[in-house]
């Protein structure tokens, strides 16, 4: 059931820029005007501000900074199925919380979003710095019942979809660096971390984690990372509406997941990948444990492995590794 705060917010957003009368809100909620006032107080405590004019009513005059769960849900309101969104002010890691929720039996799909993470993690156990509350830290959680072998292209498919969404939403041209980095103009904009638990021959559950630098400037990161990082606010030159963006990302990820499970993603995957692939045709170095391979990246194969052509001979395929551009 929707909370009174959510109903008030939706009514005011729908009415904007007009005023909505206190009695209309009271009628909608089936409560007194004093009751409405009390619930508006709870919204004020979250950082919303309201303009109140006698005989006209209320309208929103200020929004809380950063991501707000009610605003994200308000943007998702028209979806046929409600999205199960678990919102946390702070958490160790949204991927970790997703695992706890799965273990407790929470029905999938659901999305975990936190304003801050204290132990955000990236690939190869690296730290994902998540102090800045102006960025997006999210995990999307599924029980796909697919063969493990099907998963090799999952993160690549999601990454291409996210690039496409960000390209359209922000009017910029981001790219994906195989297998899990989102880039803009040679700097890292975000990262994806897919973690799955596998039973004998089936994926039991799947957590797709996304960290995206939105309005937190790269200089808020430790100096060693700041130079290689960027954020949407820097790519576009203006603050991005993180609530609308988050809602759009949720919609796109849930749709991309369904397409992946029913196999219809195969119709568009190659095109989408090629549109956003940052490595194709470039000189790269891939590090895999003690091994370092240098050559020209020539794309990916059907299993999502990176193809690298060395100085002589045919492309070699790599299903894991850390890639850097040789002469960016
Ligand atoms: C990488 O670039 O290595 C992947 C980074 C993934 C970070 C996200 S933030 C939300 C989710 N929770 C985590 O602890 N990690 C992922």
mmCIF file with all atom_site columns, C-alpha atoms in Angstrom, residues 49-201:
data_model
loop_
_atom_site.group_PDB
_atom_site.id
_atom_site.type_symbol
_atom_site.label_atom_id
_atom_site.label_alt_id
_atom_site.label_comp_id
_atom_site.label_asym_id
_atom_site.label_entity_id
_atom_site.label_seq_id
_atom_site.pdbx_PDB_ins_code
_atom_site.Cartn_x
_atom_site.Cartn_y
_atom_site.Cartn_z
_atom_site.occupancy
_atom_site.B_iso_or_equiv
_atom_site.pdbx_formal_charge
_atom_site.auth_seq_id
_atom_site.auth_comp_id
_atom_site.auth_asym_id
_atom_site.auth_atom_id
_atom_site.pdbx_PDB_model_num
ATOM 1   C CA . UNK A 1 49  ? 9.932  22.263  0.883   1.00 0.00 ? 49  UNK A CA 1
ATOM 2   C CA . UNK A 1 50  ? 6.405  23.482  0.223   1.00 0.00 ? 50  UNK A CA 1
ATOM 3   C CA . UNK A 1 51  ? 4.873  26.788  -0.643  1.00 0.00 ? 51  UNK A CA 1
ATOM 4   C CA . UNK A 1 52  ? 1.517  27.231  1.073   1.00 0.00 ? 52  UNK A CA 1
ATOM 5   C CA . UNK A 1 53  ? -0.931 29.906  -0.104  1.00 0.00 ? 53  UNK A CA 1
ATOM 6   C CA . UNK A 1 54  ? -4.268 30.596  1.579   1.00 0.00 ? 54  UNK A CA 1
ATOM 7   C CA . UNK A 1 55  ? -7.303 29.345  -0.386  1.00 0.00 ? 55  UNK A CA 1
ATOM 8   C CA . UNK A 1 56  ? -5.060 27.875  -3.094  1.00 0.00 ? 56  UNK A CA 1
ATOM 9   C CA . UNK A 1 57  ? -3.183 25.122  -1.295  1.00 0.00 ? 57  UNK A CA 1
ATOM 10  C CA . UNK A 1 58  ? 0.322  23.729  -1.632  1.00 0.00 ? 58  UNK A CA 1
ATOM 11  C CA . UNK A 1 59  ? 3.010  23.209  -4.182  1.00 0.00 ? 59  UNK A CA 1
ATOM 12  C CA . UNK A 1 60  ? 6.564  21.868  -4.000  1.00 0.00 ? 60  UNK A CA 1
ATOM 13  C CA . UNK A 1 61  ? 9.184  24.598  -3.756  1.00 0.00 ? 61  UNK A CA 1
ATOM 14  C CA . UNK A 1 62  ? 12.299 22.577  -2.927  1.00 0.00 ? 62  UNK A CA 1
ATOM 15  C CA . UNK A 1 63  ? 13.634 19.046  -3.285  1.00 0.00 ? 63  UNK A CA 1
ATOM 16  C CA . UNK A 1 64  ? 15.965 17.045  -1.042  1.00 0.00 ? 64  UNK A CA 1
ATOM 17  C CA . UNK A 1 65  ? 19.530 16.817  -2.310  1.00 0.00 ? 65  UNK A CA 1
ATOM 18  C CA . UNK A 1 66  ? 20.640 13.502  -3.813  1.00 0.00 ? 66  UNK A CA 1
ATOM 19  C CA . UNK A 1 67  ? 18.622 10.407  -4.422  1.00 0.00 ? 67  UNK A CA 1
ATOM 20  C CA . UNK A 1 68  ? 15.200 10.126  -2.791  1.00 0.00 ? 68  UNK A CA 1
ATOM 21  C CA . UNK A 1 69  ? 13.216 6.862   -2.770  1.00 0.00 ? 69  UNK A CA 1
ATOM 22  C CA . UNK A 1 70  ? 9.795  8.520   -2.971  1.00 0.00 ? 70  UNK A CA 1
ATOM 23  C CA . UNK A 1 71  ? 10.831 10.539  -6.026  1.00 0.00 ? 71  UNK A CA 1
ATOM 24  C CA . UNK A 1 72  ? 12.266 7.431   -7.703  1.00 0.00 ? 72  UNK A CA 1
ATOM 25  C CA . UNK A 1 73  ? 9.051  5.508   -6.984  1.00 0.00 ? 73  UNK A CA 1
ATOM 26  C CA . UNK A 1 74  ? 6.965  8.449   -8.236  1.00 0.00 ? 74  UNK A CA 1
ATOM 27  C CA . UNK A 1 75  ? 8.829  8.253   -11.571 1.00 0.00 ? 75  UNK A CA 1
ATOM 28  C CA . UNK A 1 76  ? 8.110  4.496   -11.711 1.00 0.00 ? 76  UNK A CA 1
ATOM 29  C CA . UNK A 1 77  ? 4.424  4.892   -10.852 1.00 0.00 ? 77  UNK A CA 1
ATOM 30  C CA . UNK A 1 78  ? 3.086  4.254   -14.341 1.00 0.00 ? 78  UNK A CA 1
ATOM 31  C CA . UNK A 1 79  ? 4.754  0.836   -14.661 1.00 0.00 ? 79  UNK A CA 1
ATOM 32  C CA . UNK A 1 80  ? 2.274  -2.032  -14.878 1.00 0.00 ? 80  UNK A CA 1
ATOM 33  C CA . UNK A 1 81  ? 4.016  -3.925  -12.055 1.00 0.00 ? 81  UNK A CA 1
ATOM 34  C CA . UNK A 1 82  ? 5.312  -2.080  -8.964  1.00 0.00 ? 82  UNK A CA 1
ATOM 35  C CA . UNK A 1 83  ? 9.061  -2.294  -8.440  1.00 0.00 ? 83  UNK A CA 1
ATOM 36  C CA . UNK A 1 84  ? 10.213 -3.766  -5.127  1.00 0.00 ? 84  UNK A CA 1
ATOM 37  C CA . UNK A 1 85  ? 12.778 -1.192  -4.071  1.00 0.00 ? 85  UNK A CA 1
ATOM 38  C CA . UNK A 1 86  ? 14.797 -1.580  -0.884  1.00 0.00 ? 86  UNK A CA 1
ATOM 39  C CA . UNK A 1 87  ? 16.184 1.783   0.062   1.00 0.00 ? 87  UNK A CA 1
ATOM 40  C CA . UNK A 1 88  ? 18.986 2.241   2.608   1.00 0.00 ? 88  UNK A CA 1
ATOM 41  C CA . UNK A 1 89  ? 20.648 5.420   3.788   1.00 0.00 ? 89  UNK A CA 1
ATOM 42  C CA . UNK A 1 90  ? 23.859 3.498   4.331   1.00 0.00 ? 90  UNK A CA 1
ATOM 43  C CA . UNK A 1 91  ? 24.979 -0.118  3.963   1.00 0.00 ? 91  UNK A CA 1
ATOM 44  C CA . UNK A 1 92  ? 28.199 -2.114  3.705   1.00 0.00 ? 92  UNK A CA 1
ATOM 45  C CA . UNK A 1 93  ? 27.548 -3.067  0.073   1.00 0.00 ? 93  UNK A CA 1
ATOM 46  C CA . UNK A 1 94  ? 24.281 -3.228  -1.862  1.00 0.00 ? 94  UNK A CA 1
ATOM 47  C CA . UNK A 1 95  ? 25.463 -6.543  -3.382  1.00 0.00 ? 95  UNK A CA 1
ATOM 48  C CA . UNK A 1 96  ? 26.040 -7.879  0.131   1.00 0.00 ? 96  UNK A CA 1
ATOM 49  C CA . UNK A 1 97  ? 22.615 -6.666  1.285   1.00 0.00 ? 97  UNK A CA 1
ATOM 50  C CA . UNK A 1 98  ? 21.074 -8.300  -1.798  1.00 0.00 ? 98  UNK A CA 1
ATOM 51  C CA . UNK A 1 99  ? 22.598 -11.624 -0.733  1.00 0.00 ? 99  UNK A CA 1
ATOM 52  C CA . UNK A 1 100 ? 21.217 -11.235 2.783   1.00 0.00 ? 100 UNK A CA 1
ATOM 53  C CA . UNK A 1 101 ? 17.766 -10.498 1.383   1.00 0.00 ? 101 UNK A CA 1
ATOM 54  C CA . UNK A 1 102 ? 17.971 -13.523 -0.924  1.00 0.00 ? 102 UNK A CA 1
ATOM 55  C CA . UNK A 1 103 ? 18.996 -15.727 1.989   1.00 0.00 ? 103 UNK A CA 1
ATOM 56  C CA . UNK A 1 104 ? 15.982 -14.406 3.928   1.00 0.00 ? 104 UNK A CA 1
ATOM 57  C CA . UNK A 1 105 ? 13.732 -15.473 1.030   1.00 0.00 ? 105 UNK A CA 1
ATOM 58  C CA . UNK A 1 106 ? 12.768 -12.098 -0.472  1.00 0.00 ? 106 UNK A CA 1
ATOM 59  C CA . UNK A 1 107 ? 10.895 -12.537 -3.760  1.00 0.00 ? 107 UNK A CA 1
ATOM 60  C CA . UNK A 1 108 ? 12.712 -11.420 -6.920  1.00 0.00 ? 108 UNK A CA 1
ATOM 61  C CA . UNK A 1 109 ? 13.129 -9.190  -8.792  1.00 0.00 ? 109 UNK A CA 1
ATOM 62  C CA . UNK A 1 110 ? 14.041 -6.496  -6.324  1.00 0.00 ? 110 UNK A CA 1
ATOM 63  C CA . UNK A 1 111 ? 16.416 -3.553  -6.315  1.00 0.00 ? 111 UNK A CA 1
ATOM 64  C CA . UNK A 1 112 ? 18.651 -2.411  -3.455  1.00 0.00 ? 112 UNK A CA 1
ATOM 65  C CA . UNK A 1 113 ? 19.757 1.222   -3.477  1.00 0.00 ? 113 UNK A CA 1
ATOM 66  C CA . UNK A 1 114 ? 21.926 2.940   -0.895  1.00 0.00 ? 114 UNK A CA 1
ATOM 67  C CA . UNK A 1 115 ? 22.919 6.558   -0.555  1.00 0.00 ? 115 UNK A CA 1
ATOM 68  C CA . UNK A 1 116 ? 26.332 5.460   0.727   1.00 0.00 ? 116 UNK A CA 1
ATOM 69  C CA . UNK A 1 117 ? 28.296 2.219   1.035   1.00 0.00 ? 117 UNK A CA 1
ATOM 70  C CA . UNK A 1 118 ? 30.993 1.582   3.613   1.00 0.00 ? 118 UNK A CA 1
ATOM 71  C CA . UNK A 1 119 ? 32.415 -1.531  1.882   1.00 0.00 ? 119 UNK A CA 1
ATOM 72  C CA . UNK A 1 120 ? 31.473 -1.062  -1.764  1.00 0.00 ? 120 UNK A CA 1
ATOM 73  C CA . UNK A 1 121 ? 33.334 -3.624  -3.842  1.00 0.00 ? 121 UNK A CA 1
ATOM 74  C CA . UNK A 1 122 ? 34.465 -3.934  -7.418  1.00 0.00 ? 122 UNK A CA 1
ATOM 75  C CA . UNK A 1 123 ? 35.995 -6.609  -9.591  1.00 0.00 ? 123 UNK A CA 1
ATOM 76  C CA . UNK A 1 124 ? 38.998 -8.552  -8.257  1.00 0.00 ? 124 UNK A CA 1
ATOM 77  C CA . UNK A 1 125 ? 38.031 -7.523  -4.704  1.00 0.00 ? 125 UNK A CA 1
ATOM 78  C CA . UNK A 1 126 ? 38.894 -3.879  -5.360  1.00 0.00 ? 126 UNK A CA 1
ATOM 79  C CA . UNK A 1 127 ? 37.282 -1.133  -3.309  1.00 0.00 ? 127 UNK A CA 1
ATOM 80  C CA . UNK A 1 128 ? 34.429 0.839   -4.899  1.00 0.00 ? 128 UNK A CA 1
ATOM 81  C CA . UNK A 1 129 ? 34.604 4.216   -3.184  1.00 0.00 ? 129 UNK A CA 1
ATOM 82  C CA . UNK A 1 130 ? 31.051 5.087   -2.202  1.00 0.00 ? 130 UNK A CA 1
ATOM 83  C CA . UNK A 1 131 ? 31.328 7.961   0.251   1.00 0.00 ? 131 UNK A CA 1
ATOM 84  C CA . UNK A 1 132 ? 29.776 10.521  -2.084  1.00 0.00 ? 132 UNK A CA 1
ATOM 85  C CA . UNK A 1 133 ? 26.006 10.647  -1.587  1.00 0.00 ? 133 UNK A CA 1
ATOM 86  C CA . UNK A 1 134 ? 25.432 12.242  -4.989  1.00 0.00 ? 134 UNK A CA 1
ATOM 87  C CA . UNK A 1 135 ? 26.147 9.015   -6.910  1.00 0.00 ? 135 UNK A CA 1
ATOM 88  C CA . UNK A 1 136 ? 24.205 5.833   -7.626  1.00 0.00 ? 136 UNK A CA 1
ATOM 89  C CA . UNK A 1 137 ? 24.940 2.540   -5.839  1.00 0.00 ? 137 UNK A CA 1
ATOM 90  C CA . UNK A 1 138 ? 22.431 -0.131  -6.810  1.00 0.00 ? 138 UNK A CA 1
ATOM 91  C CA . UNK A 1 139 ? 21.996 -3.893  -7.014  1.00 0.00 ? 139 UNK A CA 1
ATOM 92  C CA . UNK A 1 140 ? 19.373 -5.624  -9.146  1.00 0.00 ? 140 UNK A CA 1
ATOM 93  C CA . UNK A 1 141 ? 18.453 -9.065  -7.924  1.00 0.00 ? 141 UNK A CA 1
ATOM 94  C CA . UNK A 1 142 ? 17.027 -12.033 -9.834  1.00 0.00 ? 142 UNK A CA 1
ATOM 95  C CA . UNK A 1 143 ? 16.516 -15.790 -9.728  1.00 0.00 ? 143 UNK A CA 1
ATOM 96  C CA . UNK A 1 144 ? 16.950 -16.553 -13.412 1.00 0.00 ? 144 UNK A CA 1
ATOM 97  C CA . UNK A 1 145 ? 16.900 -20.407 -13.564 1.00 0.00 ? 145 UNK A CA 1
ATOM 98  C CA . UNK A 1 146 ? 19.286 -20.383 -16.506 1.00 0.00 ? 146 UNK A CA 1
ATOM 99  C CA . UNK A 1 147 ? 22.231 -22.641 -17.282 1.00 0.00 ? 147 UNK A CA 1
ATOM 100 C CA . UNK A 1 148 ? 25.450 -21.053 -16.003 1.00 0.00 ? 148 UNK A CA 1
ATOM 101 C CA . UNK A 1 149 ? 26.865 -21.103 -19.545 1.00 0.00 ? 149 UNK A CA 1
ATOM 102 C CA . UNK A 1 150 ? 24.224 -18.573 -20.619 1.00 0.00 ? 150 UNK A CA 1
ATOM 103 C CA . UNK A 1 151 ? 25.647 -15.947 -18.286 1.00 0.00 ? 151 UNK A CA 1
ATOM 104 C CA . UNK A 1 152 ? 28.873 -15.170 -20.152 1.00 0.00 ? 152 UNK A CA 1
ATOM 105 C CA . UNK A 1 153 ? 27.294 -12.251 -22.025 1.00 0.00 ? 153 UNK A CA 1
ATOM 106 C CA . UNK A 1 154 ? 25.053 -10.971 -19.207 1.00 0.00 ? 154 UNK A CA 1
ATOM 107 C CA . UNK A 1 155 ? 27.211 -8.100  -17.925 1.00 0.00 ? 155 UNK A CA 1
ATOM 108 C CA . UNK A 1 156 ? 28.127 -7.091  -21.492 1.00 0.00 ? 156 UNK A CA 1
ATOM 109 C CA . UNK A 1 157 ? 24.455 -6.942  -22.477 1.00 0.00 ? 157 UNK A CA 1
ATOM 110 C CA . UNK A 1 158 ? 23.615 -4.909  -19.379 1.00 0.00 ? 158 UNK A CA 1
ATOM 111 C CA . UNK A 1 159 ? 26.564 -2.574  -19.986 1.00 0.00 ? 159 UNK A CA 1
ATOM 112 C CA . UNK A 1 160 ? 25.534 -1.899  -23.577 1.00 0.00 ? 160 UNK A CA 1
ATOM 113 C CA . UNK A 1 161 ? 21.974 -1.178  -22.415 1.00 0.00 ? 161 UNK A CA 1
ATOM 114 C CA . UNK A 1 162 ? 23.227 1.183   -19.721 1.00 0.00 ? 162 UNK A CA 1
ATOM 115 C CA . UNK A 1 163 ? 25.415 3.037   -22.212 1.00 0.00 ? 163 UNK A CA 1
ATOM 116 C CA . UNK A 1 164 ? 22.413 3.413   -24.501 1.00 0.00 ? 164 UNK A CA 1
ATOM 117 C CA . UNK A 1 165 ? 20.228 4.684   -21.664 1.00 0.00 ? 165 UNK A CA 1
ATOM 118 C CA . UNK A 1 166 ? 22.851 7.167   -20.464 1.00 0.00 ? 166 UNK A CA 1
ATOM 119 C CA . UNK A 1 167 ? 23.503 8.296   -24.062 1.00 0.00 ? 167 UNK A CA 1
ATOM 120 C CA . UNK A 1 168 ? 19.816 9.105   -24.559 1.00 0.00 ? 168 UNK A CA 1
ATOM 121 C CA . UNK A 1 169 ? 19.190 10.499  -21.092 1.00 0.00 ? 169 UNK A CA 1
ATOM 122 C CA . UNK A 1 170 ? 22.243 12.758  -20.900 1.00 0.00 ? 170 UNK A CA 1
ATOM 123 C CA . UNK A 1 171 ? 22.909 13.368  -24.616 1.00 0.00 ? 171 UNK A CA 1
ATOM 124 C CA . UNK A 1 172 ? 26.515 12.193  -24.330 1.00 0.00 ? 172 UNK A CA 1
ATOM 125 C CA . UNK A 1 173 ? 28.384 9.297   -25.954 1.00 0.00 ? 173 UNK A CA 1
ATOM 126 C CA . UNK A 1 174 ? 29.616 6.907   -23.245 1.00 0.00 ? 174 UNK A CA 1
ATOM 127 C CA . UNK A 1 175 ? 31.321 3.599   -24.008 1.00 0.00 ? 175 UNK A CA 1
ATOM 128 C CA . UNK A 1 176 ? 31.925 0.221   -22.459 1.00 0.00 ? 176 UNK A CA 1
ATOM 129 C CA . UNK A 1 177 ? 35.387 -1.154  -21.802 1.00 0.00 ? 177 UNK A CA 1
ATOM 130 C CA . UNK A 1 178 ? 35.142 -4.934  -21.801 1.00 0.00 ? 178 UNK A CA 1
ATOM 131 C CA . UNK A 1 179 ? 33.905 -6.458  -19.632 1.00 0.00 ? 179 UNK A CA 1
ATOM 132 C CA . UNK A 1 180 ? 32.434 -4.170  -16.975 1.00 0.00 ? 180 UNK A CA 1
ATOM 133 C CA . UNK A 1 181 ? 33.591 -0.552  -17.139 1.00 0.00 ? 181 UNK A CA 1
ATOM 134 C CA . UNK A 1 182 ? 31.525 2.401   -18.299 1.00 0.00 ? 182 UNK A CA 1
ATOM 135 C CA . UNK A 1 183 ? 33.634 5.210   -19.727 1.00 0.00 ? 183 UNK A CA 1
ATOM 136 C CA . UNK A 1 184 ? 33.336 8.711   -21.080 1.00 0.00 ? 184 UNK A CA 1
ATOM 137 C CA . UNK A 1 185 ? 36.149 10.534  -22.809 1.00 0.00 ? 185 UNK A CA 1
ATOM 138 C CA . UNK A 1 186 ? 38.867 8.193   -21.537 1.00 0.00 ? 186 UNK A CA 1
ATOM 139 C CA . UNK A 1 187 ? 37.728 8.310   -17.913 1.00 0.00 ? 187 UNK A CA 1
ATOM 140 C CA . UNK A 1 188 ? 35.769 5.825   -15.838 1.00 0.00 ? 188 UNK A CA 1
ATOM 141 C CA . UNK A 1 189 ? 32.152 6.771   -15.253 1.00 0.00 ? 189 UNK A CA 1
ATOM 142 C CA . UNK A 1 190 ? 30.893 3.597   -13.633 1.00 0.00 ? 190 UNK A CA 1
ATOM 143 C CA . UNK A 1 191 ? 31.394 -0.085  -13.058 1.00 0.00 ? 191 UNK A CA 1
ATOM 144 C CA . UNK A 1 192 ? 29.307 -3.253  -12.954 1.00 0.00 ? 192 UNK A CA 1
ATOM 145 C CA . UNK A 1 193 ? 29.765 -6.260  -10.720 1.00 0.00 ? 193 UNK A CA 1
ATOM 146 C CA . UNK A 1 194 ? 27.682 -9.358  -11.456 1.00 0.00 ? 194 UNK A CA 1
ATOM 147 C CA . UNK A 1 195 ? 27.719 -12.047 -8.775  1.00 0.00 ? 195 UNK A CA 1
ATOM 148 C CA . UNK A 1 196 ? 25.855 -15.336 -9.091  1.00 0.00 ? 196 UNK A CA 1
ATOM 149 C CA . UNK A 1 197 ? 25.319 -18.400 -6.955  1.00 0.00 ? 197 UNK A CA 1
ATOM 150 C CA . UNK A 1 198 ? 25.185 -21.568 -8.952  1.00 0.00 ? 198 UNK A CA 1
ATOM 151 C CA . UNK A 1 199 ? 23.533 -24.882 -8.105  1.00 0.00 ? 199 UNK A CA 1
ATOM 152 C CA . UNK A 1 200 ? 24.575 -28.036 -9.973  1.00 0.00 ? 200 UNK A CA 1
ATOM 153 C CA . UNK A 1 201 ? 23.393 -26.908 -13.415 1.00 0.00 ? 201 UNK A CA 1
#
